Short mmCIF file of C-alpha atoms in Angstrom, two decimals:
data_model
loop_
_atom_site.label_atom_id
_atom_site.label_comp_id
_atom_site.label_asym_id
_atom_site.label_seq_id
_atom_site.Cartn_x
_atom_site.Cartn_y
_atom_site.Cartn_z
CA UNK A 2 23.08 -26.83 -18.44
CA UNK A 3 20.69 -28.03 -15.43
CA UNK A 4 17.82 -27.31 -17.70
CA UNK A 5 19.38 -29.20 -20.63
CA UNK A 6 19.97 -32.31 -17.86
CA UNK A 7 16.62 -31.72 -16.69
CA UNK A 8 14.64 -32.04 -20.14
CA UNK A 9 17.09 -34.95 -21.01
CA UNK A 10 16.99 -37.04 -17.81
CA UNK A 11 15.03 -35.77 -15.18
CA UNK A 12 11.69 -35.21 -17.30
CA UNK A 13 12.08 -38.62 -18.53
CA UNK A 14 12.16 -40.22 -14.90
CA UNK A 15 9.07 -40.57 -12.46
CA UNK A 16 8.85 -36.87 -10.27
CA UNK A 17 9.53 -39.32 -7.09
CA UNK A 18 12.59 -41.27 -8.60
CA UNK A 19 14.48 -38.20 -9.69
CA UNK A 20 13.65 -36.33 -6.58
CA UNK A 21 15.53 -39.14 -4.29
CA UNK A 22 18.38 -39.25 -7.74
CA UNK A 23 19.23 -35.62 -6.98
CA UNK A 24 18.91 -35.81 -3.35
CA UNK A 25 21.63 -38.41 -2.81
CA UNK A 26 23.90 -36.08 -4.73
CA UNK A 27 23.16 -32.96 -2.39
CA UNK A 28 23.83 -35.21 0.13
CA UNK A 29 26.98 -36.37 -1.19
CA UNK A 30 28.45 -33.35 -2.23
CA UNK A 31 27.94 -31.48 1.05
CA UNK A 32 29.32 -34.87 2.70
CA UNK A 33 32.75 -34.56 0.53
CA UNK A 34 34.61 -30.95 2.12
CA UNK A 35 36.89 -30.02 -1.10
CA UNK A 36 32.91 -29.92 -3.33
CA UNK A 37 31.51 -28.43 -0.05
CA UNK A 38 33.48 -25.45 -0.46
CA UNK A 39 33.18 -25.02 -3.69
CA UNK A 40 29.73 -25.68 -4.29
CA UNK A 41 29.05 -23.38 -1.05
CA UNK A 42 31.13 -20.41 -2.89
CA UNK A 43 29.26 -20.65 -6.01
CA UNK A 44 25.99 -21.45 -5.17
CA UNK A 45 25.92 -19.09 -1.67
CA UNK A 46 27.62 -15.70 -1.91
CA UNK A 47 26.57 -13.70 1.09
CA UNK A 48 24.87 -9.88 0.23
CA UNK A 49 25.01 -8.17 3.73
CA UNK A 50 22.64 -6.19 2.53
CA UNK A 51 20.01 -8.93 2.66
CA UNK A 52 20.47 -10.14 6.27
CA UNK A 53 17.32 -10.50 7.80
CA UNK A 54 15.74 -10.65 11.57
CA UNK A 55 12.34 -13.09 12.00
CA UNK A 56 10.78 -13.94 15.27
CA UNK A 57 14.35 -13.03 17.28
CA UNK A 58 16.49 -15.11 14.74
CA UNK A 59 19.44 -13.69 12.55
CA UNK A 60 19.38 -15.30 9.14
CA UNK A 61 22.03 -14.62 6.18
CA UNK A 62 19.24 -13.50 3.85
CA UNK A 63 15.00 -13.86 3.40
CA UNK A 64 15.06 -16.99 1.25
CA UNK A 65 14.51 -20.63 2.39
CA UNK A 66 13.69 -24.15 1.23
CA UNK A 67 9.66 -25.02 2.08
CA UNK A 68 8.85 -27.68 3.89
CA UNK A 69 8.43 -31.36 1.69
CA UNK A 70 11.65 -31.54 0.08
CA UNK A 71 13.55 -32.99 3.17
CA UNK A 72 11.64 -34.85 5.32
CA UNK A 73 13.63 -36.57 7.50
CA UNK A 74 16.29 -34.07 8.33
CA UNK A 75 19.11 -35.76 6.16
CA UNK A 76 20.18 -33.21 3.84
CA UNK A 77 19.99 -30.00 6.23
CA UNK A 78 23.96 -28.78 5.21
CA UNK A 79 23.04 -30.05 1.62
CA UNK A 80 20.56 -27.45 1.24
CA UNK A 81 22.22 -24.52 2.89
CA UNK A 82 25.48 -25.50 0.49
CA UNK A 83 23.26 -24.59 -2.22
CA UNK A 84 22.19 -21.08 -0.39
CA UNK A 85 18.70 -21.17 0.84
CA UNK A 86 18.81 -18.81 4.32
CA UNK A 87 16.46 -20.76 6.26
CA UNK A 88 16.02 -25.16 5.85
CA UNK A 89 12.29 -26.28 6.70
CA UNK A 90 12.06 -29.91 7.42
CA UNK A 91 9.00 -32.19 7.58
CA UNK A 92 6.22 -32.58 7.58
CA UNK A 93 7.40 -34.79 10.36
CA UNK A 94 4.43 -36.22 12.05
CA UNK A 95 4.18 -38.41 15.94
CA UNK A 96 4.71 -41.83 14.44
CA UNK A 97 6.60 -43.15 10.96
CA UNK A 98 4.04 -43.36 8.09
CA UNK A 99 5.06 -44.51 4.33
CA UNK A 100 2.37 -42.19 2.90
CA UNK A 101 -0.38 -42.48 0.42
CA UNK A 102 0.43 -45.50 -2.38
CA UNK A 103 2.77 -44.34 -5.36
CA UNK A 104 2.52 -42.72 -8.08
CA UNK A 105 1.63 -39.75 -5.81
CA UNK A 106 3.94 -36.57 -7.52
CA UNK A 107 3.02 -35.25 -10.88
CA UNK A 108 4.75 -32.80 -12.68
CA UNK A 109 2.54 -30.26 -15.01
CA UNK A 110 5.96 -29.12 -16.38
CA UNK A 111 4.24 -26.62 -19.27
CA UNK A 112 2.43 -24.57 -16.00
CA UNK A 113 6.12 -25.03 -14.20
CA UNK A 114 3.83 -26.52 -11.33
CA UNK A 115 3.16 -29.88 -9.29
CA UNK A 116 0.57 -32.12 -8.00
CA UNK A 117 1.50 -34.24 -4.76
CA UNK A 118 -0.41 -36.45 -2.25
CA UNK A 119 2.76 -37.72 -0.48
CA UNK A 120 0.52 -38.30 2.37
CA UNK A 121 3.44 -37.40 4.99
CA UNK A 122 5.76 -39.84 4.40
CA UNK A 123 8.30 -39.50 7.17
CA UNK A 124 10.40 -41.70 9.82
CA UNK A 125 8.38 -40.16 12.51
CA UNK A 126 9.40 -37.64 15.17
CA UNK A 127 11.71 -40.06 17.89
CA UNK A 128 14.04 -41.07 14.50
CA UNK A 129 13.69 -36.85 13.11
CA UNK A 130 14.98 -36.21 16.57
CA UNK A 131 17.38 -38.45 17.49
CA UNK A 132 18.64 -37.29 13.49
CA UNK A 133 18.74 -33.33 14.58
CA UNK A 134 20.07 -34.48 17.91
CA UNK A 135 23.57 -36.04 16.43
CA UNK A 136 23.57 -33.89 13.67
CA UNK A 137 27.12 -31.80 13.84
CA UNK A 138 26.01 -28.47 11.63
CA UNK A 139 28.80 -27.71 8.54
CA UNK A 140 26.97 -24.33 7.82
CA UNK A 141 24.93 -22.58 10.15
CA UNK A 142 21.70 -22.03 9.10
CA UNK A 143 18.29 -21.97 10.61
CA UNK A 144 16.48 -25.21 10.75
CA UNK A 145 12.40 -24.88 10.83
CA UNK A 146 10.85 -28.12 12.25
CA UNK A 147 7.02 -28.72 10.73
CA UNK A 148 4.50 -31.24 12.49
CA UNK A 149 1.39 -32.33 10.99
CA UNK A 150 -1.02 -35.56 12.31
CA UNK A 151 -0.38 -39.32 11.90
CA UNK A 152 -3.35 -40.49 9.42
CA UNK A 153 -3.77 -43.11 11.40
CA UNK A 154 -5.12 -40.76 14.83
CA UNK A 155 -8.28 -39.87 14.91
CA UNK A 156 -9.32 -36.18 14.67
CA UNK A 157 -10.04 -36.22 18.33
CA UNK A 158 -6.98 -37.14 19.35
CA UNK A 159 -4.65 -35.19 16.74
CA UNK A 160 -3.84 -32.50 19.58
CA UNK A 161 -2.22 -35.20 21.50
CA UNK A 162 -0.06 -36.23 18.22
CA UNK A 163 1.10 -32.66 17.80
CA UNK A 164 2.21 -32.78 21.37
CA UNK A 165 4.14 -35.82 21.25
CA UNK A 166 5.90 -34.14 18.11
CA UNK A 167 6.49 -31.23 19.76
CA UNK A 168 7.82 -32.90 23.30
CA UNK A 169 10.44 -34.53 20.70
CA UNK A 170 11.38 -31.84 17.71
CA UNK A 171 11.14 -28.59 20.15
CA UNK A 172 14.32 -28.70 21.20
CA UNK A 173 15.98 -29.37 18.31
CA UNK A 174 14.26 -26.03 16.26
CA UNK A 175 14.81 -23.22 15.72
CA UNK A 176 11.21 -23.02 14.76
CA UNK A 177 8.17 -24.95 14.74
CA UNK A 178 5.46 -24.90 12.28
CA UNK A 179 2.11 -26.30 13.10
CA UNK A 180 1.10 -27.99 9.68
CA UNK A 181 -2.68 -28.00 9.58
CA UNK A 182 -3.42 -27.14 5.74
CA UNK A 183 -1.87 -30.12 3.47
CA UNK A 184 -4.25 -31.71 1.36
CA UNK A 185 -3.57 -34.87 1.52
CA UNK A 186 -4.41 -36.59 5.35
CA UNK A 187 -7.97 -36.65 5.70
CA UNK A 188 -9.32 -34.17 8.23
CA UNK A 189 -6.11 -32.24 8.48
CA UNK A 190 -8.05 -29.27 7.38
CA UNK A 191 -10.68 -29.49 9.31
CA UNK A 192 -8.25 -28.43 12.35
CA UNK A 193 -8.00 -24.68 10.72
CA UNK A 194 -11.47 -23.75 12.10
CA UNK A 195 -10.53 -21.70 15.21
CA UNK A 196 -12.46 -23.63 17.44
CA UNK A 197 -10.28 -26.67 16.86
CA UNK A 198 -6.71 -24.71 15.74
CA UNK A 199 -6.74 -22.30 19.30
CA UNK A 200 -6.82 -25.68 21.96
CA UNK A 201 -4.36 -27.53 19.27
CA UNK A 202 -2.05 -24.54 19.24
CA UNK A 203 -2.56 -23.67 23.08
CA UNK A 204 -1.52 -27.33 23.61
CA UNK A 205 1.46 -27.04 21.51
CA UNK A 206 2.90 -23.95 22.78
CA UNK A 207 2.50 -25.73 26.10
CA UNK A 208 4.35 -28.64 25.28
CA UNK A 209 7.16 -26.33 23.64
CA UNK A 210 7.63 -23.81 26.58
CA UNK A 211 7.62 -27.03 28.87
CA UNK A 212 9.97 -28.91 26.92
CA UNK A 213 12.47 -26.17 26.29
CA UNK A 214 12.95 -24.37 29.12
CA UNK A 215 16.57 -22.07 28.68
CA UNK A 216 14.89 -20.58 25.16
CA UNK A 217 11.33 -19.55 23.97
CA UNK A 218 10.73 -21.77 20.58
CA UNK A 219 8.76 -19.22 17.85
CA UNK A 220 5.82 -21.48 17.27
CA UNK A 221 4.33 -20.82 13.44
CA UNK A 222 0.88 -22.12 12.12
CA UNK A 223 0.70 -22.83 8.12
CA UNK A 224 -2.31 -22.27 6.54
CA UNK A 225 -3.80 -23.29 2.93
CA UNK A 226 -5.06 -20.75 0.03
CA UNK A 227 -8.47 -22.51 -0.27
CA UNK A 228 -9.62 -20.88 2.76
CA UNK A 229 -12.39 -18.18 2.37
CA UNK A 230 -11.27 -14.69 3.12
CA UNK A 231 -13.24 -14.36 6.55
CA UNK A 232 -11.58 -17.62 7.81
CA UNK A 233 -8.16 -15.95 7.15
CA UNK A 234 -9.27 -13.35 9.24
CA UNK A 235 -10.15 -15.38 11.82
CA UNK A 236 -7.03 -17.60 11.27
CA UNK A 237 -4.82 -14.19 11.92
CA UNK A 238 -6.99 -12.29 14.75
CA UNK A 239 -6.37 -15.85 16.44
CA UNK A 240 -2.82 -16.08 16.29
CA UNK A 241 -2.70 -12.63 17.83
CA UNK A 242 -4.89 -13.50 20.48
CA UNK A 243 -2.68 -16.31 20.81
CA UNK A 244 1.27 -14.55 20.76
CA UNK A 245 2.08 -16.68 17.65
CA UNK A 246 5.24 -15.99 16.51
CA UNK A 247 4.33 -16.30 12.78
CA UNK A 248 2.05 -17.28 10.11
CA UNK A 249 3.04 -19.20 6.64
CA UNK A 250 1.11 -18.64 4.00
CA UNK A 251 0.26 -20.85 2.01
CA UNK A 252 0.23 -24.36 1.41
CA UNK A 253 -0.94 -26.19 -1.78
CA UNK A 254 -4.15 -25.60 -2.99
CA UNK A 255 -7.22 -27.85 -4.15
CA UNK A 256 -7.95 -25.83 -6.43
CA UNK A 257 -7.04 -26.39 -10.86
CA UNK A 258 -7.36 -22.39 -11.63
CA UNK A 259 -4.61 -20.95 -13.55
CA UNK A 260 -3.76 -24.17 -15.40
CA UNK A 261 -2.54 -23.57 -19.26
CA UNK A 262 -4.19 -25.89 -22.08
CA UNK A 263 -0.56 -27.44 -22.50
CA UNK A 264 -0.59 -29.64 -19.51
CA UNK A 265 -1.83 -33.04 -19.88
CA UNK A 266 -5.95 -33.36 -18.79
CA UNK A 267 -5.47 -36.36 -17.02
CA UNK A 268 -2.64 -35.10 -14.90
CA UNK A 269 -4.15 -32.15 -13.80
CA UNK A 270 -6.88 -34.59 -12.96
CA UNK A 271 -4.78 -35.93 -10.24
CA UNK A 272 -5.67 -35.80 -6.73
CA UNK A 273 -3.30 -33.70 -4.03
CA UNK A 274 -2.00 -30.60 -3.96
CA UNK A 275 -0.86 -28.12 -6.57
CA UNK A 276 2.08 -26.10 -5.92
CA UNK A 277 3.85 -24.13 -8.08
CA UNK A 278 3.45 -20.76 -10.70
CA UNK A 279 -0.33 -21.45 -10.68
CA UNK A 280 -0.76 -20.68 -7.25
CA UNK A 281 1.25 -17.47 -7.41
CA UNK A 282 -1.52 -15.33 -7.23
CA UNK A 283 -3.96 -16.62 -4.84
CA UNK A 284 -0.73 -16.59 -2.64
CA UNK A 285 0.47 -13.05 -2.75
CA UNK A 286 -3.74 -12.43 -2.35
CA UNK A 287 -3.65 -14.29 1.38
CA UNK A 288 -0.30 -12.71 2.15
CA UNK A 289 -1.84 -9.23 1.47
CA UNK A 290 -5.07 -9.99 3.38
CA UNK A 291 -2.48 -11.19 6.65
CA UNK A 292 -0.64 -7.98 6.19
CA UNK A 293 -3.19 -6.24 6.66
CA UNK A 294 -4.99 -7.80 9.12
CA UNK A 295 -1.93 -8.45 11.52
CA UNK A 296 0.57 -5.62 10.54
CA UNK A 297 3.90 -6.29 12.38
CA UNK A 298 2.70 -8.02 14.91
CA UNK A 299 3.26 -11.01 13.38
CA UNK A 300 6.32 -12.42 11.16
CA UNK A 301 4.44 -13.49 7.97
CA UNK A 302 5.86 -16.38 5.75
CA UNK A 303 5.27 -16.07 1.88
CA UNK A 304 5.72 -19.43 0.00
CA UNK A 305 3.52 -20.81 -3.08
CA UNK A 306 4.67 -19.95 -6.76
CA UNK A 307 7.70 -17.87 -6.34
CA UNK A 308 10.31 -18.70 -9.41
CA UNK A 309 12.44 -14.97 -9.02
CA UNK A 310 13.59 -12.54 -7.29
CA UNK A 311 10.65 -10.35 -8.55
CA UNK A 312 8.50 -12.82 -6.89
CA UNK A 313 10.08 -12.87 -3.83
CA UNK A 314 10.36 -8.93 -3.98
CA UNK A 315 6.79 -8.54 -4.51
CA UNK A 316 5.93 -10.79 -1.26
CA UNK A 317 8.57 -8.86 0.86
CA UNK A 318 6.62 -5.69 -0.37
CA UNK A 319 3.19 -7.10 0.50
CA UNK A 320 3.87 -7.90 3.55
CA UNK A 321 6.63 -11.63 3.98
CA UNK A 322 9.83 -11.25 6.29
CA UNK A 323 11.05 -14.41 4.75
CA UNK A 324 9.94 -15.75 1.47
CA UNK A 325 10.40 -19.87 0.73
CA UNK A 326 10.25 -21.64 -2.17
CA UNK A 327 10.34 -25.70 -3.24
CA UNK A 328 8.57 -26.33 -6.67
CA UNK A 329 10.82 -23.81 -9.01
CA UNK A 330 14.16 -25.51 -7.16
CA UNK A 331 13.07 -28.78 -9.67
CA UNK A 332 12.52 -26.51 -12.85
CA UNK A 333 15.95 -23.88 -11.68
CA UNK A 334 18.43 -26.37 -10.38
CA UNK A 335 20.71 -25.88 -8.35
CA UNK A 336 21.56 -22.10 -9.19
CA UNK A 337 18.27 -21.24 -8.20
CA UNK A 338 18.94 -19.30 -4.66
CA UNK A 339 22.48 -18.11 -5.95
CA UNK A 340 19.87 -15.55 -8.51
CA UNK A 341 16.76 -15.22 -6.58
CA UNK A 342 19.58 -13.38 -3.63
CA UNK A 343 20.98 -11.58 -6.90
CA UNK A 344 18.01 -10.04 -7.31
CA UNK A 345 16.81 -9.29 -4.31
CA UNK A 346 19.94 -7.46 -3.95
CA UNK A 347 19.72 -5.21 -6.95
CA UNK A 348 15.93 -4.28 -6.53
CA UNK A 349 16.67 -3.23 -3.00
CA UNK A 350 19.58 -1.27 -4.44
CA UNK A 351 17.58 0.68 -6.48
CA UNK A 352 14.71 0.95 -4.04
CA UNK A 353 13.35 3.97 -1.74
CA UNK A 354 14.00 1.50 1.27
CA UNK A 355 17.32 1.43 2.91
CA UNK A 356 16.90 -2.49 4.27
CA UNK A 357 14.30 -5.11 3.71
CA UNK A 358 12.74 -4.71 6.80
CA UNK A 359 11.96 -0.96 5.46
CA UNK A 360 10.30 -2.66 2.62
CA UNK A 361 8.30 -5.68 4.57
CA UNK A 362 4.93 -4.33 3.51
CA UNK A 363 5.27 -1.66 1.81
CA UNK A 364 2.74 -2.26 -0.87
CA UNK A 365 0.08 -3.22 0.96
CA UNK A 366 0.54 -0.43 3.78
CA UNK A 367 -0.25 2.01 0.56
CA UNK A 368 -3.26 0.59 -0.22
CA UNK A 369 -4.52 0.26 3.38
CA UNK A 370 -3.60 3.74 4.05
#
């Protein structure tokens, strides 16, 4: 039915439109406790089997919602009505920004993928906080907080706008993810080479442990796909070095490989990111190179072109605690997590591995060996 709804309605309306059209009705429905319920029973059956431990935290299951689709904080119960383990919000950056000009969100619905340059729109960290501050949590649920840089701060100064995010957000997450890999604010990239990433995350960890004294905050650093294999290295021998808690990997890519001839030239033309089935296997590539790199030292974070629960399954073997998704949610609807938990479920079942941590790796472990 949601794919019916979403060829008849959704397809027809701009990507930005219908994304703020279905978003009001999350909202609504988890706001409304009769369609709470039910919507939570349907869309979120528990499989105890799936439970899952990451950086000290107890989560129902390995699945969550990526960062991008709720960037304010507004729809946190929303999205854990409809199942996902783990809610990411952001990119929240130090000041409010409206983000690049519209249209800036393209779907390339033939490659199931899509191209953004939202630019990190966002009410800024004080408003994200006081939000997460007041908020009274429905479902419990772990609640990621990721920064990036206000465009409008210089380069030079971006470890100061981190900080100011972090002095604000810490407290409030269970997480934080240091956002240095989107596409779409000039520099932002830039701050991956280790010379600029170790002050910025030494400054942020800082801020965190001085902010948030009674708890240690698991700090995170997200990285993008177009970086070259010896900067992932780098990337992961420095969050060692460092006692990160975890690295997410990846972000959108640059890059137009693995497009199909169906989807429209000038779209794919389109600056920003692509996300989405394209970027599947450059993905599952960096996650294997972290794996191997970093072992279990590190929680790693698989997100970028996971649709299934074989998708999700193959990340978990290669090396992902927790697996996230965002672009498939538009082309799945809403019973999306409900069969990507399914799955999981059945191909652990039938697996040599008696839990998912057993099976973290796996794959890549045999190849390394």
């Amino acid at each position: 039915m949601y794919k019916i709804f979403f060829r008849l309605v959704f397809r027809r309306m701009d990507p930005e439109r219908a994304h703020h059209l279905a978003f009001r009705w999350i909202r609504l429905a988890a706001r409304i406790p009769v369609l709470r319920t039910f919507a939570a029973a349907a869309l979120a059956p528990r499989h105890r089997e799936l439970r899952t431990e990451a950086f000290g935290l107890r989560m129902h299951g390995p699945f969550g919602l990526a960062a991008g689709f709720d960037k304010n904080a507004v729809a946190i119960d929303g999205m854990a009505m409809l199942g996902f383990d783990h809610i990411e919000i952001g990119t929240v950056t130090g000041e409010p920004q409206p983000g690049n000009p519209r249209t800036r969100l393209f779907r390339l619905v033939a490659d199931r993928a899509l191209i953004n340059r939202m630019g990190f729109n966002n009410e800024g960290s004080a408003a994200v906080a006081a939000r997460l501050a007041a908020r009274r949590p429905v479902f419990r649920t772990t609640v990621g907080v990721n920064i990036g840089k206000t465009k409008v701060v210089p380069e030079s100064e971006a470890t100061g706008d981190y900080v100011l995010s972090t002095e604000r957000l810490a407290g409030h997450a269970d997480y934080l993810v240091v956002n240095v890999s989107s596409p779409n604010t000039p520099g932002l990239r830039s701050l991956q080479a280790v010379d600029q990433l170790r002050p910025l995350l030494t400054a942020v960890r800082e801020a965190a442990d001085r902010t948030v004294t009674h708890r240690r905050v698991p700090l995170l650093v997200k990285i993008a796909p177009d970086l070259a294999d010896e900067d992932i290295d780098a990337v992961a021998d420095l969050a060692v070095e460092l006692g990160l808690d975890g690295i997410i990997a990846t972000n959108t890519t640059i890059a137009r490989e693995g497009l199909g001839l169906r989807s429209d030239p000038a779209q794919v033309a389109e600056t920003g990111g692509l996300s989405g089935a394209p970027l599947k296997a450059r993905s599952l590539e960096v996650l294997r190179r972290l794996y191997a790199r970093v072992g279990d030292r590190i929680t790693l974070v698989g997100v970028g072109g996971i649709e299934n629960a074989e998708d999700a399954w193959q990340r978990i073997l290669a090396g992902a605690t927790l697996v996230q998704g965002y672009s498939a949610f538009i082309y799945e609807g809403p019973f999306w997590s409900r069969a990507i938990h399914k799955g999981l479920a059945a191909r652990l079942a039938v697996s040599p591995y008696a839990t998912l941590a057993e099976a973290v790796g796996a794959d890549t472990r045999k190849v390394t060996a």
